Coordinates of C-alpha atoms in Angstrom, one line a residue:
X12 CA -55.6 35.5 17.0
X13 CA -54.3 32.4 18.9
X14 CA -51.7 30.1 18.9
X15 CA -52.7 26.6 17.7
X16 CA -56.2 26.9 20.0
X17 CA -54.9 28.9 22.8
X18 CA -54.1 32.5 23.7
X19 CA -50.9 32.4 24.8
X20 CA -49.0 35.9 26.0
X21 CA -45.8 36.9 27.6
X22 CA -46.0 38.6 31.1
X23 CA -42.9 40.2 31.0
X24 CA -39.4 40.0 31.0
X25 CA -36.0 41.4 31.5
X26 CA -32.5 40.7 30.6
X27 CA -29.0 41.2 31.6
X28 CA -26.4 43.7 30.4
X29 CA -24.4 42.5 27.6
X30 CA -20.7 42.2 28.2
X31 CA -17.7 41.9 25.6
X32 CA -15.7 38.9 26.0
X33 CA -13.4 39.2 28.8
X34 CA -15.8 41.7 30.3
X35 CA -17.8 42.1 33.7
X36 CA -19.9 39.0 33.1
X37 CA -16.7 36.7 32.5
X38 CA -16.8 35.0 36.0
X39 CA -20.3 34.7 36.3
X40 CA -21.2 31.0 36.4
X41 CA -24.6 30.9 33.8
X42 CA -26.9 29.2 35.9
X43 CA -26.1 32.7 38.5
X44 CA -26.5 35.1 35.7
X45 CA -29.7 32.8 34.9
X46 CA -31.0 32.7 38.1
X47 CA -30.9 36.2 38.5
X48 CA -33.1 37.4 35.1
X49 CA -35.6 34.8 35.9
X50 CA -36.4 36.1 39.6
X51 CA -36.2 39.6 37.9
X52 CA -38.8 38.0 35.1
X53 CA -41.1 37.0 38.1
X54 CA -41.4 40.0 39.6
X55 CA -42.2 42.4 36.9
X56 CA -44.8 39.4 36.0
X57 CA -46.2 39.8 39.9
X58 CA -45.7 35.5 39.4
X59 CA -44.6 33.7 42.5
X60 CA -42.0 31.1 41.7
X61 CA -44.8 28.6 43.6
X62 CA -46.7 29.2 40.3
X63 CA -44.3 28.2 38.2
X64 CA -45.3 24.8 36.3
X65 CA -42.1 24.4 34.3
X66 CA -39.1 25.9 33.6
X67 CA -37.7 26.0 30.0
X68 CA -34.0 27.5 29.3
X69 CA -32.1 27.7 26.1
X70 CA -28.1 27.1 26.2
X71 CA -26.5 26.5 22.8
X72 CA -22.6 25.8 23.9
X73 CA -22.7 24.4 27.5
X74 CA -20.0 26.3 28.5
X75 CA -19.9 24.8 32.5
X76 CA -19.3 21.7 33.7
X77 CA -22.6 21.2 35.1
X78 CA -24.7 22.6 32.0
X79 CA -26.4 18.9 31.8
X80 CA -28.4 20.4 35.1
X81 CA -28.7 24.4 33.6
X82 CA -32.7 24.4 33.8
X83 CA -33.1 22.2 36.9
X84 CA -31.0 24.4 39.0
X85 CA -32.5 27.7 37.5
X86 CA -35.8 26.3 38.9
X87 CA -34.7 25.0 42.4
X88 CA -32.3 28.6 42.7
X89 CA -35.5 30.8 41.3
X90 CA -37.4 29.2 44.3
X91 CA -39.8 27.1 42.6
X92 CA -41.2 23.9 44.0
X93 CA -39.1 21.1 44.1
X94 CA -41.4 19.1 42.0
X95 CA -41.3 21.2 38.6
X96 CA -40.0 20.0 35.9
X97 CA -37.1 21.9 34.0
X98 CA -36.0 21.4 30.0
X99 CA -33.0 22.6 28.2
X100 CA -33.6 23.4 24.8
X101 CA -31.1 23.8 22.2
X102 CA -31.3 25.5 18.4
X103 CA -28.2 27.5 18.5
X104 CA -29.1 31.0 18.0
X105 CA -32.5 30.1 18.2
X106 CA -32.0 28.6 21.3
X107 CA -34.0 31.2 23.3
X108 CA -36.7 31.7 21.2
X109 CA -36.9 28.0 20.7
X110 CA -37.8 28.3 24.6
X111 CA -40.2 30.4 24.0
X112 CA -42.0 28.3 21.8
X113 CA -41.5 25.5 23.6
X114 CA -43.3 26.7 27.0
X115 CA -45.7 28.0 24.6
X116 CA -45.9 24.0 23.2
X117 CA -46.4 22.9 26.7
X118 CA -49.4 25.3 27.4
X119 CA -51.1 25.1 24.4
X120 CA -50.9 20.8 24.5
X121 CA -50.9 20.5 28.7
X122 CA -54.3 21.4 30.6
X123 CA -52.5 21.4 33.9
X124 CA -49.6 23.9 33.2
X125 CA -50.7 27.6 33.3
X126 CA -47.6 29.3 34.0
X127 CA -43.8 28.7 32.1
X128 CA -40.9 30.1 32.9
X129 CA -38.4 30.5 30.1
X130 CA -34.9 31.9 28.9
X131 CA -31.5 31.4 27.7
X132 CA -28.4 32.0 28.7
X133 CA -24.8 32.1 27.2
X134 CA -21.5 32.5 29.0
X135 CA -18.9 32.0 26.0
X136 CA -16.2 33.5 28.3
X137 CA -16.1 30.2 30.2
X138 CA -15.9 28.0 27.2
X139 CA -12.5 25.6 28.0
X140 CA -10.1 24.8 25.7
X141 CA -10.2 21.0 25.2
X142 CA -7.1 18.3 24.7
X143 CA -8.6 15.3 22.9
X144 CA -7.7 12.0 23.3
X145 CA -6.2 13.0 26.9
X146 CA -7.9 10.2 28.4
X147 CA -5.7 7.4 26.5
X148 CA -2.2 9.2 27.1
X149 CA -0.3 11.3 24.4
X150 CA 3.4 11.3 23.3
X151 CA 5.0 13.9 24.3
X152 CA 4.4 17.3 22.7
X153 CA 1.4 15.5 20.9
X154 CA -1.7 17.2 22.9
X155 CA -3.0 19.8 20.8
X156 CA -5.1 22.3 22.8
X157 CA -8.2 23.5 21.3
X158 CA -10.6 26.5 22.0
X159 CA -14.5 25.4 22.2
X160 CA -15.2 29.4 21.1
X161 CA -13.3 28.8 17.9
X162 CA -14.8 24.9 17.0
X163 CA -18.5 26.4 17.4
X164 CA -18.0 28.5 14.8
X165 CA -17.1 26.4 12.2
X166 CA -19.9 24.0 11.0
X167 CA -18.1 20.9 9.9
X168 CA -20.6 19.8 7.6
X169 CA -19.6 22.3 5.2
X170 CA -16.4 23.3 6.5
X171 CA -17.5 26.8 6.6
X172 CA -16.5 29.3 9.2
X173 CA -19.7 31.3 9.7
X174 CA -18.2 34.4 8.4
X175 CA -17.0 32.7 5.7
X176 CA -20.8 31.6 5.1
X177 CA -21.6 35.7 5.4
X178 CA -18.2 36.3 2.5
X179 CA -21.1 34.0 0.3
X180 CA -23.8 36.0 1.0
X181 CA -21.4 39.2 0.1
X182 CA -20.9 37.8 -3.6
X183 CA -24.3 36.2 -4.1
X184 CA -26.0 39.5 -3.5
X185 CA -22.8 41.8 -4.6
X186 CA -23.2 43.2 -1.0
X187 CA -20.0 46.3 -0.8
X188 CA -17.8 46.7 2.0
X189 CA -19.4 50.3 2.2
X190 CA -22.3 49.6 2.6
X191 CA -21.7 46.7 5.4
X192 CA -19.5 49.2 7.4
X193 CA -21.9 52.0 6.9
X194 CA -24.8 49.5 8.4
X195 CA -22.6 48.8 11.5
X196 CA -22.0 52.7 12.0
X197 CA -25.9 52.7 12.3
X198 CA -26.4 49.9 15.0
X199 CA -23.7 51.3 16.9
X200 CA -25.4 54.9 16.7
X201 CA -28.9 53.4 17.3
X202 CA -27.6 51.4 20.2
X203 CA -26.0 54.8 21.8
X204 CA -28.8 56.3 21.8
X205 CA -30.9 53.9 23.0
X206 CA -29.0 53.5 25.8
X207 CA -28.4 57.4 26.7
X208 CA -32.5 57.8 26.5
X209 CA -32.9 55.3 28.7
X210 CA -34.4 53.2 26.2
X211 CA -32.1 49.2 27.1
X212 CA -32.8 50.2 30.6
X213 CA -36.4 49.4 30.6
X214 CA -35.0 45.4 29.8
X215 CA -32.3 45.5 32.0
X216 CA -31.7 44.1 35.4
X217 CA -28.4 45.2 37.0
X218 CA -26.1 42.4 38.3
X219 CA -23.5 42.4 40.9
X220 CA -20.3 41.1 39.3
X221 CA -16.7 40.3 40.8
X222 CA -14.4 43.6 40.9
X223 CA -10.7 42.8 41.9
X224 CA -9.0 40.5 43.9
X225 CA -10.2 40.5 47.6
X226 CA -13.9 39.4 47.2
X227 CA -14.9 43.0 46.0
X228 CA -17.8 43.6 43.5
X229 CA -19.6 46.0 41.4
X230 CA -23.3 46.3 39.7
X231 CA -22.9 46.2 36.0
X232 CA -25.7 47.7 34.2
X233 CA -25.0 48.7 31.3
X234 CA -24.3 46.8 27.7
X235 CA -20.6 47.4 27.4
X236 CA -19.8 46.1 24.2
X237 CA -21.8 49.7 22.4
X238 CA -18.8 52.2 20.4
X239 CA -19.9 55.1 20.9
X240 CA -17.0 57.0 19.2
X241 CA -16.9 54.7 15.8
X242 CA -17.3 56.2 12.9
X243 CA -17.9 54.7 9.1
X244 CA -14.2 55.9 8.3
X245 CA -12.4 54.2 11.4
X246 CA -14.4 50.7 10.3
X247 CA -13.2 51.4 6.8
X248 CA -9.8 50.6 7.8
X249 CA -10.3 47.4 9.4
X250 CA -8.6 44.1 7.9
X251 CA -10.9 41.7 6.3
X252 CA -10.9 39.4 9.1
X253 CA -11.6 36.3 7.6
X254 CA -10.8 36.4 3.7
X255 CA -8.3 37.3 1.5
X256 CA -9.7 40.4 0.0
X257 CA -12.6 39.6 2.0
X258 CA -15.5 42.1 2.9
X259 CA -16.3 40.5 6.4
X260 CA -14.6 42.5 9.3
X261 CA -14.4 42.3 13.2
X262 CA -16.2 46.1 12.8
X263 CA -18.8 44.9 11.0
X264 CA -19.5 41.6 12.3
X265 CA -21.3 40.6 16.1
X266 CA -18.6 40.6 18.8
X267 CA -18.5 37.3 21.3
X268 CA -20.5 38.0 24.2
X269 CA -22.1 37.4 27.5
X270 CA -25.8 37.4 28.6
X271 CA -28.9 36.2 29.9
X272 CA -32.4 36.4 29.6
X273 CA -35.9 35.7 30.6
X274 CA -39.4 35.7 30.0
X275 CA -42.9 34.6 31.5
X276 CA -44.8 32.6 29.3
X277 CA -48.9 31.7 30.6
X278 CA -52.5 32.0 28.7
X279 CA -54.7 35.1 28.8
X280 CA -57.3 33.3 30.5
X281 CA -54.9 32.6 33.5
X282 CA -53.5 36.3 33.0
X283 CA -56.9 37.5 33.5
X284 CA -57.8 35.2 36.2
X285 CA -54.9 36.3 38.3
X286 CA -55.4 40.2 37.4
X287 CA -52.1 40.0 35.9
X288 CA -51.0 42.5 32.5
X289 CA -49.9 40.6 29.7
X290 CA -47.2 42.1 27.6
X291 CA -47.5 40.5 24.2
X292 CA -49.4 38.0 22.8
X293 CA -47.4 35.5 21.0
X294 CA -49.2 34.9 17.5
X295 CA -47.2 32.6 15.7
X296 CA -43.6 31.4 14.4
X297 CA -41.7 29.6 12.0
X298 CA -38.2 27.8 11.8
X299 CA -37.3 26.1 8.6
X300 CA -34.0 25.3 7.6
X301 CA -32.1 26.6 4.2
X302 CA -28.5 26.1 2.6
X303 CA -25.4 26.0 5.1
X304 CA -23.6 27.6 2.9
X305 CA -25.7 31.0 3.2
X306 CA -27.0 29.8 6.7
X307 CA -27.5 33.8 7.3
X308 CA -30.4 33.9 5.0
X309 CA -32.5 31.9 7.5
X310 CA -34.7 34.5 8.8
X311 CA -36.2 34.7 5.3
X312 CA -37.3 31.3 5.1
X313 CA -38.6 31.5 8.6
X314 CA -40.3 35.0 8.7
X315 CA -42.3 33.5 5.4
X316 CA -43.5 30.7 7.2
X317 CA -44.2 33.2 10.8
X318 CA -45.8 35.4 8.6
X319 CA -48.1 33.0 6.9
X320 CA -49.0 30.8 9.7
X321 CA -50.2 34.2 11.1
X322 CA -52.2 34.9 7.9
X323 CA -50.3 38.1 7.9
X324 CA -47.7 40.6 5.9
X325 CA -44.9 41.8 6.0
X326 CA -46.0 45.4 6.1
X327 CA -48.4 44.7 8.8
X328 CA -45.3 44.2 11.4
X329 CA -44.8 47.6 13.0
X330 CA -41.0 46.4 14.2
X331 CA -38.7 43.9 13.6
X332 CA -36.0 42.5 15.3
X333 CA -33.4 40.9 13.2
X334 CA -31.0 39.7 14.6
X335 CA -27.3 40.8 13.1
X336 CA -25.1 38.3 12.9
X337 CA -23.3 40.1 10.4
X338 CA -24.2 43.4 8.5
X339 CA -23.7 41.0 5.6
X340 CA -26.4 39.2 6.5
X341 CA -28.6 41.1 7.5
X342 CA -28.3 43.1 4.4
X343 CA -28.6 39.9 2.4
X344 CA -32.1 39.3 4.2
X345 CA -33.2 43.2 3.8
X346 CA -32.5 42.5 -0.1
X347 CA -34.9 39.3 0.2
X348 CA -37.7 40.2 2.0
X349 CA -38.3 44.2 1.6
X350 CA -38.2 45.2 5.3
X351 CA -38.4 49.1 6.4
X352 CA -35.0 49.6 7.7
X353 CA -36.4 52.3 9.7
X354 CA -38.6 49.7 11.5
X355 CA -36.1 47.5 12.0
X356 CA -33.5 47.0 14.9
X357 CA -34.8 50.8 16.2
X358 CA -32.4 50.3 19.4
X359 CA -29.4 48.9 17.5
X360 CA -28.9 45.6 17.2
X361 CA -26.0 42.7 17.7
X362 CA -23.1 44.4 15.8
X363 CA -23.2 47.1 18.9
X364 CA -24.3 44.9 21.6
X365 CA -23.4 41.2 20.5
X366 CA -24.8 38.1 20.2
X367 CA -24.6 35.2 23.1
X368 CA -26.3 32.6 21.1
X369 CA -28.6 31.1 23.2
X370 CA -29.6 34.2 25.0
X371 CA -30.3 36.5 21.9
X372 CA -33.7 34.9 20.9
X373 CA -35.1 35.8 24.3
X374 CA -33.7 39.3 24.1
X375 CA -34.5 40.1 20.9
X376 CA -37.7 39.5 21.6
X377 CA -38.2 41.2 24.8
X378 CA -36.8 44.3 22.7
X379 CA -39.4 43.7 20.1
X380 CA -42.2 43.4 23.0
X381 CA -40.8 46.1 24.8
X382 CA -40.9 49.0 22.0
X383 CA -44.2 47.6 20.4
X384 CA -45.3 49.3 24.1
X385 CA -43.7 52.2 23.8
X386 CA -44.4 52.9 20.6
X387 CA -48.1 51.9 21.0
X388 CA -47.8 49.7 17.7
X389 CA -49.6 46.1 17.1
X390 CA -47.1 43.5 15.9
X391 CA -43.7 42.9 16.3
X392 CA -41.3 40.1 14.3
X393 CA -38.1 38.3 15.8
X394 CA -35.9 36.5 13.7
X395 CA -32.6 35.2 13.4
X396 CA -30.5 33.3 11.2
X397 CA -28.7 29.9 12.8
X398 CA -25.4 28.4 12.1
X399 CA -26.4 25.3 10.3
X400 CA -28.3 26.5 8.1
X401 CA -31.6 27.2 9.8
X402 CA -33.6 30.3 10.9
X403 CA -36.4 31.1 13.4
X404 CA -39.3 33.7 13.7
X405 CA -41.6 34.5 16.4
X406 CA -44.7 37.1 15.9
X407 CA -45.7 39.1 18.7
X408 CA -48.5 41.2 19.5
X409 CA -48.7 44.1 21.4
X410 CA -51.5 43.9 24.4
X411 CA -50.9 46.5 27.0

């Protein structure tokens, strides 16, 4: 099974830790944190960086002041020539599964590159608060001051906050508050003991971050954002966090957080003519868009399309990674396409371990890749809803 005319697989991969919002990743500039997963995403590939035919990085919020240059400085820091090219790519959530399918683009339509390297990355700690019209002069006391965290989340088409978007889903598919709490107990309990087996270690790559105030650092390692002593009753008690009498809670919704990851994207013919061990084989994906008002039903529209385009079914995917945005939401999408819960987010998923936009489509992937391995299973399905009103799937197979 190939991918518009051409085998294309993933090498490998690997990711950083996932840190809470004001956590250990908080100082890290992105193109650092970037840097550092793709030279980690090289060397479990056995790829030089000299190799490298293009780079391809996914950043949804462009959090630093040089974010126009993201990719091209990933590529010239990673130690590739000075003569590849670099893209950013941007689809929100999708963001780094859009890069994904964007090196895959390149291969499948460009004889002369055989190897891609691609990622995303999302530092929403170092989003700045932003005074408009600064530039022109203001009366005095007349500067509001506003927080780029808070603006992404509301999509002004609509209005809509994108919890608010998740409160729909709640009364379209008369979704409790139970049963969303009781869901987020799960990927918090999943994620623990993924983590204490070992299991998220396998996609990690350590990172030394800064630790006081005299130049000190530490290695962070671990996704810090996991609960391990939550339990259904203490998320019971939370205040709806965005509605009057609201189901939506800050327990039971992704937390703001920061990551990186990255992947190496190339053909099985140059796999084999390297020696190298593909991972996966990507087979096929979809993105299609669907009503902002429910934007977190996207990964229905776009699993559909995935799965067709593959000339597949649902019960032929062995696991699935869908990314949770909100238990609302995902719950919304179980309702709508069937899934095996017990097949699905097997290591936890966002509630426990967040969601930095443009770096979840890489990592969710990676997860997918990495526990089709373990597990010794054939395909595995990404997906994630997109603020907007979008969603995107990618389906993987397993070839190790």
């Amino acid at each position: 099974m190939n991918f518009y005319g051409k085998d294309i697989v993933i090498l490998d991969g690997a990711r950083t830790p996932l840190a809470h919002y004001g956590g250990s990743l908080k100082d890290v500039h992105p193109t650092d944190m970037s840097v550092h997963v793709a030279k980690e995403a090289m060397k479990r590939s056995n790829v030089e960086p000299d190799w490298i035919d293009h780079v391809v990085w996914g950043n949804a919020s462009q959090s630093s002041g040089d974010a126009q240059y993201l990719a091209r400085h990933i590529c010239l820091k990673a130690g590739c020539p000075i003569t590849v090219p670099a893209l950013n790519v941007g689809r929100i959530c999708g963001s780094g599964l859009e890069a994904i399918v964007t090196a895959a683009r390149m291969l499948v339509v460009d004889d002369e590159y055989d190897f891609i390297l691609a990622g995303g990355v999302e530092t929403m700690d170092q989003m700045p608060f932003v005074i408009r019209n600064a530039r022109d002069g203001l009366r005095y006391g007349k500067g509001v001051i506003e927080h780029w965290v808070d603006l992404n989340f509301i999509d002004t088409y609509n209005g809509l906050r994108m919890a608010l978007t998740a409160e729909n889903l709640v009364e379209k598919y008369k979704i409790p508050r139970e049963e969303q709490d009781e869901f987020a107990y799960r990927s918090h309990m999943l994620a623990k003991a993924a983590r204490d087996s070992g299991r998220l270690a396998k996609e990690i790559i350590p990172i030394e971050v800064p630790a006081g105030r005299r130049g000190e650092t530490k290695l962070f390692g671990v996704d810090e954002r996991i609960r391990d002593d939550t339990t259904v009753e203490k998320l019971s008690k939370l205040r709806p966090a965005f509605k009057k009498d609201g189901t939506v809670t800050a327990g039971n919704a992704c937390p703001i957080t920061d990551g990186a990851a990255s992947v190496v994207v190339t053909t099985m013919e140059k796999a084999k003519e390297r020696g190298l061990k593909p991972l996966a084989r990507l087979v096929s994906y979809g993105a299609m868009g669907c009503d902002p008002d429910i934007m977190g039903i996207g990964p229905v529209p776009a699993t559909k399309q995935a799965l067709q385009r593959a000339g597949l079914k649902l019960e032929d995917i062995d696991i699935i990674e869908l990314n949770e945005a909100f238990a609302a939401q995902y719950l919304a999408c179980e309702r709508e396409l069937g899934n095996d819960r017990d097949s699905t987010n097997v290591n936890g998923g966002a509630i426990a371990l967040g969601h930095p936009t443009a770096c979840t489509g890489v990592r969710i992937s990676l997860t997918a890749m990495y526990e089709l391995r373990e597990r010794s299973e054939q395909y595995g399905l990404a997906t994630m809803c997109i603020g907007g009103g979008q969603g995107m799937a990618g389906i993987f197979e397993n070839v190790t």
